[in-house]
Short mmCIF file of C-alpha atoms and ligand atoms in Angstrom, two decimals:
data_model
loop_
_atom_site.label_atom_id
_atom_site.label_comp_id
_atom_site.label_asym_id
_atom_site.label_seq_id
_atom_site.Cartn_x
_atom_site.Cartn_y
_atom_site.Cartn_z
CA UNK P 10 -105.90 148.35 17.80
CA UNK P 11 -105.48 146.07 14.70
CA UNK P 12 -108.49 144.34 13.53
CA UNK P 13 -106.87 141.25 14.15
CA UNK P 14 -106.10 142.52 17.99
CA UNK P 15 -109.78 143.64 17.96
CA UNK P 16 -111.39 140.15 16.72
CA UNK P 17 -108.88 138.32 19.15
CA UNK P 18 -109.64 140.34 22.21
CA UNK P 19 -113.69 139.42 20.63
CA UNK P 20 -112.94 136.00 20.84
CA UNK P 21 -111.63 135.85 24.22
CA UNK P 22 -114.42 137.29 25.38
CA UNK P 23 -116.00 134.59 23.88
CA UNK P 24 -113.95 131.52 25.34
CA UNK P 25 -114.97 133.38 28.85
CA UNK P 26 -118.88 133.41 27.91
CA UNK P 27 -119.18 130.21 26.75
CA UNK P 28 -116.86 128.55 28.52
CA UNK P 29 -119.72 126.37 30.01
CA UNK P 30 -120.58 125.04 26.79
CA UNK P 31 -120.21 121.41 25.43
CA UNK P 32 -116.91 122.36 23.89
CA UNK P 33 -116.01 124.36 26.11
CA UNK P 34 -114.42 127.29 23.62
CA UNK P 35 -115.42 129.56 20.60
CA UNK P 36 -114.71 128.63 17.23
CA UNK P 37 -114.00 131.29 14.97
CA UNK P 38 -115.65 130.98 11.61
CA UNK P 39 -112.80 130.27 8.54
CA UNK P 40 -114.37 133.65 7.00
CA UNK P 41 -115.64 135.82 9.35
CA UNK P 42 -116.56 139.50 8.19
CA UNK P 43 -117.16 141.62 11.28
CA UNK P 44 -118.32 145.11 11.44
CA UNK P 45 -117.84 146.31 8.33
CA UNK P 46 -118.20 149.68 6.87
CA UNK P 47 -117.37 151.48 4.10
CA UNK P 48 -117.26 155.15 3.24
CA UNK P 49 -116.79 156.33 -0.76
CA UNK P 50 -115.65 159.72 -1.22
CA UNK P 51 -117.53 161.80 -3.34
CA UNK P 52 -118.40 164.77 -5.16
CA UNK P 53 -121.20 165.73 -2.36
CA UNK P 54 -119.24 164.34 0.53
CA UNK P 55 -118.35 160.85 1.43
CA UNK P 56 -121.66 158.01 1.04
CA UNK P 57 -121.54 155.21 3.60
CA UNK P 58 -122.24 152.16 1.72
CA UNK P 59 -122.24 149.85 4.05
CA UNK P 60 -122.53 150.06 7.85
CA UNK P 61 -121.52 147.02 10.26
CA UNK P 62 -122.10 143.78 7.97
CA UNK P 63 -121.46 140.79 10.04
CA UNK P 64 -121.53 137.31 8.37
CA UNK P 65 -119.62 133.97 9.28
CA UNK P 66 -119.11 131.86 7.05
CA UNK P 67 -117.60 128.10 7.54
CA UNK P 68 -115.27 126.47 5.31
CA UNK P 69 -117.09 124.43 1.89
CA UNK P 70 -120.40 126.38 2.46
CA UNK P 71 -121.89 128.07 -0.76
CA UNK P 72 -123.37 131.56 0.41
CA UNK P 73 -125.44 133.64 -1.92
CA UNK P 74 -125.51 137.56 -1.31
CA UNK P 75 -129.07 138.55 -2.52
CA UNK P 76 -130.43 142.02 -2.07
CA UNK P 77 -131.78 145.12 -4.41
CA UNK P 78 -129.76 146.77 -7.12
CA UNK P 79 -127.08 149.19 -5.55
CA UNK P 80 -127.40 147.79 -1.97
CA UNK P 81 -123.48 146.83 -1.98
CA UNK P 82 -123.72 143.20 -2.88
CA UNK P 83 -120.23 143.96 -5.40
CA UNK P 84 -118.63 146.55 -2.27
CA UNK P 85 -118.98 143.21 -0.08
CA UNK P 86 -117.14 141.45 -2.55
CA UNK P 87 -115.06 143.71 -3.25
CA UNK P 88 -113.94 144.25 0.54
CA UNK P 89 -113.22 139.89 0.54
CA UNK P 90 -111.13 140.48 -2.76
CA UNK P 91 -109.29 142.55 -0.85
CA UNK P 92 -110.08 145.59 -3.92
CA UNK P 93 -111.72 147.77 -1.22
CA UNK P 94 -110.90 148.90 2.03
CA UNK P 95 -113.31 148.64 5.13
CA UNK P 96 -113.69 152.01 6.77
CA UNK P 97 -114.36 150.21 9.71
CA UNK P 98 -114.23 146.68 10.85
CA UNK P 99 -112.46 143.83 8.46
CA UNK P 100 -112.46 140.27 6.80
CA UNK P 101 -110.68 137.85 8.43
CA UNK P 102 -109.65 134.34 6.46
CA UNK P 103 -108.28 131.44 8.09
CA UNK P 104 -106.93 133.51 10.72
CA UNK P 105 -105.32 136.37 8.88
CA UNK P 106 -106.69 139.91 8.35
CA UNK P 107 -107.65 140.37 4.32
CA UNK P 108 -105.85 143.32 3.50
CA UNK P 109 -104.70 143.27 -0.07
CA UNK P 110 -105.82 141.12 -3.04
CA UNK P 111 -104.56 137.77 -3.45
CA UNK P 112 -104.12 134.11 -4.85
CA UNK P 113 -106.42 132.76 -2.25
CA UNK P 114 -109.61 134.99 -3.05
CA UNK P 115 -110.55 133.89 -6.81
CA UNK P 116 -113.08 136.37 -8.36
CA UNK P 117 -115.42 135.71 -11.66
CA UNK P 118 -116.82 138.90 -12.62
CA UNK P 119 -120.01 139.14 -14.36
CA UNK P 120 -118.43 140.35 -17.71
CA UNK P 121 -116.34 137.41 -18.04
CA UNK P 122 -112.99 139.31 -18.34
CA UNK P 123 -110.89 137.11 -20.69
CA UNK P 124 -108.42 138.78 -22.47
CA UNK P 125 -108.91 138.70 -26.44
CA UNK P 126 -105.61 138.24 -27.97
CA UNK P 127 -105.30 134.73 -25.56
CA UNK P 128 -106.85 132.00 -26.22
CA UNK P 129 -109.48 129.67 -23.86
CA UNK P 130 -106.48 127.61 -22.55
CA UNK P 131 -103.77 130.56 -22.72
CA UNK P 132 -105.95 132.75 -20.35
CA UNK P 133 -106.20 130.33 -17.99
CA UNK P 134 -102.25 129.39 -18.12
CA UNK P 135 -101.46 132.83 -17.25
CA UNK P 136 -103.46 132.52 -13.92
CA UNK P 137 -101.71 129.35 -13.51
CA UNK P 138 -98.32 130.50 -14.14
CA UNK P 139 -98.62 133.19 -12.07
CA UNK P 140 -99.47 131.03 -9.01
CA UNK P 141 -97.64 127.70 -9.62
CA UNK P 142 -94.58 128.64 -11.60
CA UNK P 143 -92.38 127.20 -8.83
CA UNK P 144 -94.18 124.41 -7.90
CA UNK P 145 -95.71 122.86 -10.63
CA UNK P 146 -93.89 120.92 -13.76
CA UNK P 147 -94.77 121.84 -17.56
CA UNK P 148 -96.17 118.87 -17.82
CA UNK P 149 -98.14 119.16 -14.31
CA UNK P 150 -99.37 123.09 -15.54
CA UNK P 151 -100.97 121.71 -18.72
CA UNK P 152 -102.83 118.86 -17.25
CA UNK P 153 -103.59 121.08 -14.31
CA UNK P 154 -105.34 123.74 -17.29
CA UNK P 155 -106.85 120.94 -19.10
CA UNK P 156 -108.61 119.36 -15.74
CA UNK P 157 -110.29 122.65 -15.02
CA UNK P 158 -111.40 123.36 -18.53
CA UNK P 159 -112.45 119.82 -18.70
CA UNK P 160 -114.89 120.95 -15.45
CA UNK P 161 -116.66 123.29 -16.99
CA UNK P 162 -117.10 120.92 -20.26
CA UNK P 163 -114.61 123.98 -21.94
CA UNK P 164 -111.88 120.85 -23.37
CA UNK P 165 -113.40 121.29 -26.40
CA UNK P 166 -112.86 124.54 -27.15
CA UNK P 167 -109.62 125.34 -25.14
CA UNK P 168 -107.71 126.56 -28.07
CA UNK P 169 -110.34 129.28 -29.37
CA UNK P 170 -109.62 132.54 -28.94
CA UNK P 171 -113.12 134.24 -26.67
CA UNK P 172 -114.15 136.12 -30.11
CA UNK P 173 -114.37 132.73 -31.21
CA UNK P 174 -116.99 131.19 -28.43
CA UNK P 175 -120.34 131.90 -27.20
CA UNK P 176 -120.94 134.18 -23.97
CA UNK P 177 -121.74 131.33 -21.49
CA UNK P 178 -118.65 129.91 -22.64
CA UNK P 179 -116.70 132.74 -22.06
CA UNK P 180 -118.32 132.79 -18.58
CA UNK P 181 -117.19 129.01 -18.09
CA UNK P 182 -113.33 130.02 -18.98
CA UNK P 183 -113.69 132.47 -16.29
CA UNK P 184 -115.10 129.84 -13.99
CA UNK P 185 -112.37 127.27 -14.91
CA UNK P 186 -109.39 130.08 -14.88
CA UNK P 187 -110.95 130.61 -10.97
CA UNK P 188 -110.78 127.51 -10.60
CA UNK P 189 -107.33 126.49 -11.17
CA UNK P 190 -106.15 128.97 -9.20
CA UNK P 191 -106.71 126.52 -6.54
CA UNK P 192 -108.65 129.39 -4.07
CA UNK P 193 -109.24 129.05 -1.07
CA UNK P 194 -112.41 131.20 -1.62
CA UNK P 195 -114.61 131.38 -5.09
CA UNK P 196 -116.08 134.83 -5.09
CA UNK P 197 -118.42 135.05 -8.16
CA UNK P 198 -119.96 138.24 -8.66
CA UNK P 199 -123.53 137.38 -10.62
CA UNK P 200 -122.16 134.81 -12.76
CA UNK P 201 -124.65 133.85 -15.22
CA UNK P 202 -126.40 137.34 -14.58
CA UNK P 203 -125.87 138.06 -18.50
CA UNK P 204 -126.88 134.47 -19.79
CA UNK P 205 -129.79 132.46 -21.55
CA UNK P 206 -132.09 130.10 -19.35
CA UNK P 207 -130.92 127.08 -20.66
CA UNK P 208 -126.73 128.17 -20.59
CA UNK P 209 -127.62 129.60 -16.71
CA UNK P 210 -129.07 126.24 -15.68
CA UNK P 211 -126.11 123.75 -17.10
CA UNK P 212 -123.67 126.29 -15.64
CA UNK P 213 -125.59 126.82 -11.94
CA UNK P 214 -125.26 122.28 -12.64
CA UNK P 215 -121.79 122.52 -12.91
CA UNK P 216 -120.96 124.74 -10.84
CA UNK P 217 -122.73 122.62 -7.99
CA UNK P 218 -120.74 119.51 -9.29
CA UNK P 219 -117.79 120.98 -8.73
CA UNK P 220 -117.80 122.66 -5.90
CA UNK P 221 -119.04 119.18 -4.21
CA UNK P 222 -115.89 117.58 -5.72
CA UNK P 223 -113.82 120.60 -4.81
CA UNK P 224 -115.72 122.04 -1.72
CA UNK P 225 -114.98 125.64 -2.20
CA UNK P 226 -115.94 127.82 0.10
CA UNK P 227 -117.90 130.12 -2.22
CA UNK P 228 -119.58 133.44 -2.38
CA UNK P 229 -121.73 134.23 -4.88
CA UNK P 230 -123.90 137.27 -5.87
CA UNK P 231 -127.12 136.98 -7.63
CA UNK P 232 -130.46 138.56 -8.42
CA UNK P 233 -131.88 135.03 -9.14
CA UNK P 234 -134.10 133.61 -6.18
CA UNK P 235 -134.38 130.46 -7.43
CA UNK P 236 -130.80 130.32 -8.18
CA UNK P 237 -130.16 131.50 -4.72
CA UNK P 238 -131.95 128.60 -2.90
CA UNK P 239 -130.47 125.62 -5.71
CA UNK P 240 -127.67 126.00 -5.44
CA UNK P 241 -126.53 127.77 -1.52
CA UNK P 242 -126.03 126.47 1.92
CA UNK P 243 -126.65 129.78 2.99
CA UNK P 244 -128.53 133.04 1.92
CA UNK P 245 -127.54 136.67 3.34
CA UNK P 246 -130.55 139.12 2.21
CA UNK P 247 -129.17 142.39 2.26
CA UNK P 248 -131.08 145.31 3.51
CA UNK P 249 -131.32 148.39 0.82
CA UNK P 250 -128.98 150.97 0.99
CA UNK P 251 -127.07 153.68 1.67
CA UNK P 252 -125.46 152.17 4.86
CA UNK P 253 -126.93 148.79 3.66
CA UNK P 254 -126.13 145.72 6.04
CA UNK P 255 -127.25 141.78 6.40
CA UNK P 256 -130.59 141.49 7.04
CA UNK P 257 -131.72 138.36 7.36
CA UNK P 258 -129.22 134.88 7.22
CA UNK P 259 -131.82 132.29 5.42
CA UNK P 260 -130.01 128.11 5.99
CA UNK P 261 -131.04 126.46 3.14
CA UNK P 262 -131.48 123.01 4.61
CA UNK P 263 -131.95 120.86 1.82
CA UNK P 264 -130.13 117.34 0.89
CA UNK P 265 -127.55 117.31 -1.99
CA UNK P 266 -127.48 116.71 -4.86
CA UNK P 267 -130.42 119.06 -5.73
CA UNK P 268 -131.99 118.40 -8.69
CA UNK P 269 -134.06 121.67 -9.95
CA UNK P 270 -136.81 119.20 -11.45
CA UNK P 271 -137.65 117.29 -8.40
CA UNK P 272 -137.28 120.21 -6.21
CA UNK P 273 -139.93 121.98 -8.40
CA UNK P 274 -142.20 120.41 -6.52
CA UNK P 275 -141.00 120.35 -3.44
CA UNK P 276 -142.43 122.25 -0.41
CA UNK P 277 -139.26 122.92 1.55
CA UNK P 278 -137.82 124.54 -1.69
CA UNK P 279 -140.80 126.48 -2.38
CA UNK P 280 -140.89 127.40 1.45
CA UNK P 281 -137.66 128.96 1.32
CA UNK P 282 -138.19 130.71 -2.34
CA UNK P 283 -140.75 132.63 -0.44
CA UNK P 284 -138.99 133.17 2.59
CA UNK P 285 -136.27 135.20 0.03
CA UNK P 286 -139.29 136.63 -2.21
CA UNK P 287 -140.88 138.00 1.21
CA UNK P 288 -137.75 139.75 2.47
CA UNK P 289 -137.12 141.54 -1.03
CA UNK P 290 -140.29 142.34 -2.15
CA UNK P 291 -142.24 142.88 1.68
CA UNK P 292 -139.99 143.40 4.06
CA UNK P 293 -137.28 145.62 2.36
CA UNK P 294 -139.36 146.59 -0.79
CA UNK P 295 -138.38 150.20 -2.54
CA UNK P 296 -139.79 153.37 -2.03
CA UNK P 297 -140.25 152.94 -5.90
CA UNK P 298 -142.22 150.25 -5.72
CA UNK P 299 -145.75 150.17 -5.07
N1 ATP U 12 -116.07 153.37 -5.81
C1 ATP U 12 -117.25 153.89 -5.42
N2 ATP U 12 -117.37 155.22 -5.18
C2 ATP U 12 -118.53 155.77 -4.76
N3 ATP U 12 -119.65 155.06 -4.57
C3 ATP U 12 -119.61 153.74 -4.81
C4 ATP U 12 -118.41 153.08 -5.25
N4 ATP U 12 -118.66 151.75 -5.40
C5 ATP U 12 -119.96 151.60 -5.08
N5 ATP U 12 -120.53 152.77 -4.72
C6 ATP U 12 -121.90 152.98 -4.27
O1 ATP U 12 -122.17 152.05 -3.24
C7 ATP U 12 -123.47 151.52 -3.38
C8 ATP U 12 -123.38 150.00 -3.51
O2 ATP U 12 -122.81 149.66 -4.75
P1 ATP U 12 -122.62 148.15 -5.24
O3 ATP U 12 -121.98 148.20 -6.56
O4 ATP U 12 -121.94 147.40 -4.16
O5 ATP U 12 -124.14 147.67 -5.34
P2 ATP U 12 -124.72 146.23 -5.82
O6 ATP U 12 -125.59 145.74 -4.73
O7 ATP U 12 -123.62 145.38 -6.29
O8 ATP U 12 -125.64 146.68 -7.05
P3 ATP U 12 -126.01 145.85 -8.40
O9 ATP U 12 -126.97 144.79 -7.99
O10 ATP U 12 -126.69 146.89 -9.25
O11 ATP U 12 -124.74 145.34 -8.99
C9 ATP U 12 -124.11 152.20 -4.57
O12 ATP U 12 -124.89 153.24 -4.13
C10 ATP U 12 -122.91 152.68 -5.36
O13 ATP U 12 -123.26 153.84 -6.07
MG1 MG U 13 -123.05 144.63 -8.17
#
């Protein structure tokens, strides 16, 4: 049975249990990952990575994947990309089994992968090319590549080759050549992992401006806490590995636009910064660690 056949016969199952309930049917989420597992061959035998990760996620919510180094944050990912196969279980988006890489699934990789011999504005016109060649004018692909460099504050610099510009700035190219894309999902993998305070916070600020003027559903991995709970609707705390899976599902409840300043002080946000610090560093601390 397909996964598709498998999440449908699910989901039936589903209209018939709740079919007392105020709507009177199940709503499947617009990304909905559902028992997924995934085996790497190796050298010593074949390492389960992950073993039956469930997560739903609705269309325009930010989710953050938080969890220690090596629990499969990147495999997860990866398996939404569509670069990995699930051993078991699979990704479903808007209806239609993820099986292959693809237009709709934009990822920003932490080592901002521009290619050197383009520059800012050329390495995002190849995305574009590649995905609007038949739909979109000259004249529409240029303004389309300006308006996303302009979103990340980039216009300046669009004609520099990445030699030529900073690292958060290379980052921010990556972000914009995401971007225009047009995805239907953002999957960042620890964006602004590599970056200075001060670059991290105006690019975690823009990133939250646009993706309330866009609403992206997005996916992002990070080792930041307080980056987690800024800027996400939702946080999935990831048990440690081998055969790592979701642990805990944290809502972050608080209004937008979040201001990091005012919500310095501000219970709720420190309530749920220690909800995320108590899972990593209690609940699913390393053998390593005392
Ligand atoms: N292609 C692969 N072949 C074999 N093992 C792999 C492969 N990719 C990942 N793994 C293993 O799966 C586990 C999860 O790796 P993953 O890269 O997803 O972790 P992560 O949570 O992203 O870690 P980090 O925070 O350090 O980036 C690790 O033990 C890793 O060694
Ligand atoms: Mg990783």
């Amino acid at each position: 049975m397909s996964v598709v056949q498998m999440l449908k016969k699910e989901e039936t199952n589903l209209v018939e249990e709740n079919s007392g309930d105020r709507q009177g049917h199940y709503q499947r989420a617009f990304l909905d990952l559902s028992g997924v597992s995934i085996e790497f061959p190796t050298k010593k035998g074949s390492f389960k990575a992950l073993d039956n990760v469930n997560l739903k996620i609705g269309k325009g919510e930010f989710v953050s994947i938080i969890g220690h180094s090596g629990c499969g944050k990147s495999t997860v990912l990866n398996i939404v990309a569509g670069l990995y196969q699930a051993t078991s279980g699979g990704v479903i988006l808007n209806g239609k089994e993820v099986d292959e890489p693809g237009p709709d699934r934009a990822v920003v990789f932490q080592n901002h992968s521009l290619l050197p011999w383009l520059t800012c504005y050329q390495n995002v016109e190849l995305a574009v090319k590649a995905i609007f060649k038949k739909r979109k004018s000259k004249q529409e692909m240029k303004e389309w590549i300006e308006h996303k460099l302009r979103l990340v504050h980039m216009d300046h610099a669009m004609h520099k080759y990445p030699a030529e510009i900073s690292g958060g700035m290379k980052q921010r190219v990556g972000i914009a050549r995401a971007l225009a894309m047009e995805p239907t999902v953002l999957l960042m993998d620890e964006p602004f992992g590599a970056l200075d305070a001060l670059t991290r916070a105006h690019l975690q600020d823009s990133v939250m401006e646009i993706q309330a003027d866009l609403n992206n559903t997005v996916i992002m991995i990070t080792h930041d806490v307080d980056e987690a709970v800024l800027l996400s609707d939702k946080i999935v705390m990831m048990t440690n590995g081998p055969a790592a899976s979701v642990g805990e599902v944290l809502h972050v409840d608080l209004e937008r636009p979040r201001d990091r300043l005012v919500l310095a002080n501000d219970s709720g946000y420190n309530a749920y910064r220690s909800e995320v610090l108590k899972f990593l560093y209690e609940r699913q601390r390393r053998p390593d660690e005392k």
